[in-house]
């Protein structure tokens, strides 16, 4: 495992992580917190929507695409109705076959394949959050 170094300005940035697998969610939270991000966890889309309806500041929504019930893509649409400028990072074991809105700039919407390396996660999140 390589050494993870936080970006220059990651402290305090908040990521809403939506992942139905407890193990994947726990490991992803661990990595993001090591990078000095503040992580809010949700095991399913409805929990995430509760957070998004609150006053909680969110810099990035990171969601699994294959959530039970409401998919990650459906969640992102609902999330952007509440917060139009929200950045979304999709995670999927089938990233190469997932269609994301190509009209969105890469700085607002992106995808990372699962399983992802720690370095790939760090680089993707830092590029989306501008650090």
Short mmCIF file of C-alpha atoms in Angstrom, two decimals, residues 21-95:
data_model
loop_
_atom_site.label_atom_id
_atom_site.label_comp_id
_atom_site.label_asym_id
_atom_site.label_seq_id
_atom_site.Cartn_x
_atom_site.Cartn_y
_atom_site.Cartn_z
CA UNK A 21 -21.88 -2.77 1.44
CA UNK A 22 -20.82 -2.22 5.05
CA UNK A 23 -17.27 -3.43 4.39
CA UNK A 24 -16.72 -1.27 1.29
CA UNK A 25 -18.26 1.73 3.06
CA UNK A 26 -16.06 1.25 6.14
CA UNK A 27 -12.85 0.94 4.09
CA UNK A 28 -13.73 3.93 1.90
CA UNK A 29 -14.49 6.07 4.95
CA UNK A 30 -11.15 5.05 6.46
CA UNK A 31 -9.24 6.16 3.37
CA UNK A 32 -11.14 9.44 2.97
CA UNK A 33 -10.71 10.33 6.64
CA UNK A 34 -6.99 9.56 6.39
CA UNK A 35 -6.95 12.18 3.63
CA UNK A 36 -8.54 14.69 6.07
CA UNK A 37 -12.00 14.69 4.50
CA UNK A 38 -15.05 14.69 6.75
CA UNK A 39 -17.29 11.81 5.73
CA UNK A 40 -21.01 11.39 6.29
CA UNK A 41 -22.10 7.79 5.73
CA UNK A 42 -25.35 6.47 4.30
CA UNK A 43 -26.17 2.81 3.64
CA UNK A 44 -28.94 3.59 1.18
CA UNK A 45 -30.36 6.39 -0.94
CA UNK A 46 -33.16 7.46 1.42
CA UNK A 47 -30.64 8.08 4.23
CA UNK A 48 -28.57 10.18 1.83
CA UNK A 49 -31.61 12.23 0.81
CA UNK A 50 -32.32 12.98 4.48
CA UNK A 51 -28.81 14.40 4.79
CA UNK A 52 -29.20 16.37 1.56
CA UNK A 53 -32.47 17.88 2.81
CA UNK A 54 -30.71 19.10 5.97
CA UNK A 55 -28.49 22.13 6.46
CA UNK A 56 -25.39 19.90 6.35
CA UNK A 57 -22.76 21.27 3.96
CA UNK A 58 -21.73 18.66 1.35
CA UNK A 59 -18.88 19.17 -1.13
CA UNK A 60 -19.17 15.82 -2.92
CA UNK A 61 -21.71 13.01 -3.21
CA UNK A 62 -19.92 9.69 -3.72
CA UNK A 63 -22.44 6.96 -4.48
CA UNK A 64 -22.44 3.36 -5.55
CA UNK A 65 -24.47 3.01 -8.73
CA UNK A 66 -25.95 -0.37 -7.78
CA UNK A 67 -27.85 0.63 -4.66
CA UNK A 68 -30.96 -1.35 -3.73
CA UNK A 69 -34.22 0.51 -4.35
CA UNK A 70 -33.16 3.87 -5.78
CA UNK A 71 -30.02 3.58 -7.95
CA UNK A 72 -27.04 5.87 -7.51
CA UNK A 73 -27.96 7.65 -10.73
CA UNK A 74 -31.53 8.24 -9.55
CA UNK A 75 -30.12 9.48 -6.24
CA UNK A 76 -27.87 11.94 -8.07
CA UNK A 77 -30.84 13.35 -10.02
CA UNK A 78 -32.82 13.80 -6.78
CA UNK A 79 -29.76 15.24 -5.03
CA UNK A 80 -29.26 17.83 -7.75
CA UNK A 81 -32.89 18.89 -7.48
CA UNK A 82 -32.08 19.76 -3.86
CA UNK A 83 -28.54 21.02 -4.50
CA UNK A 84 -28.02 21.91 -8.18
CA UNK A 85 -24.27 22.50 -7.90
CA UNK A 86 -23.48 19.24 -6.08
CA UNK A 87 -20.52 17.29 -7.45
CA UNK A 88 -21.16 13.57 -7.93
CA UNK A 89 -18.67 10.70 -8.02
CA UNK A 90 -20.18 7.36 -9.02
CA UNK A 91 -18.54 4.10 -7.99
CA UNK A 92 -19.28 0.90 -9.90
CA UNK A 93 -17.86 -2.53 -10.52
CA UNK A 94 -19.02 -2.03 -14.11
CA UNK A 95 -17.69 1.49 -14.64
#
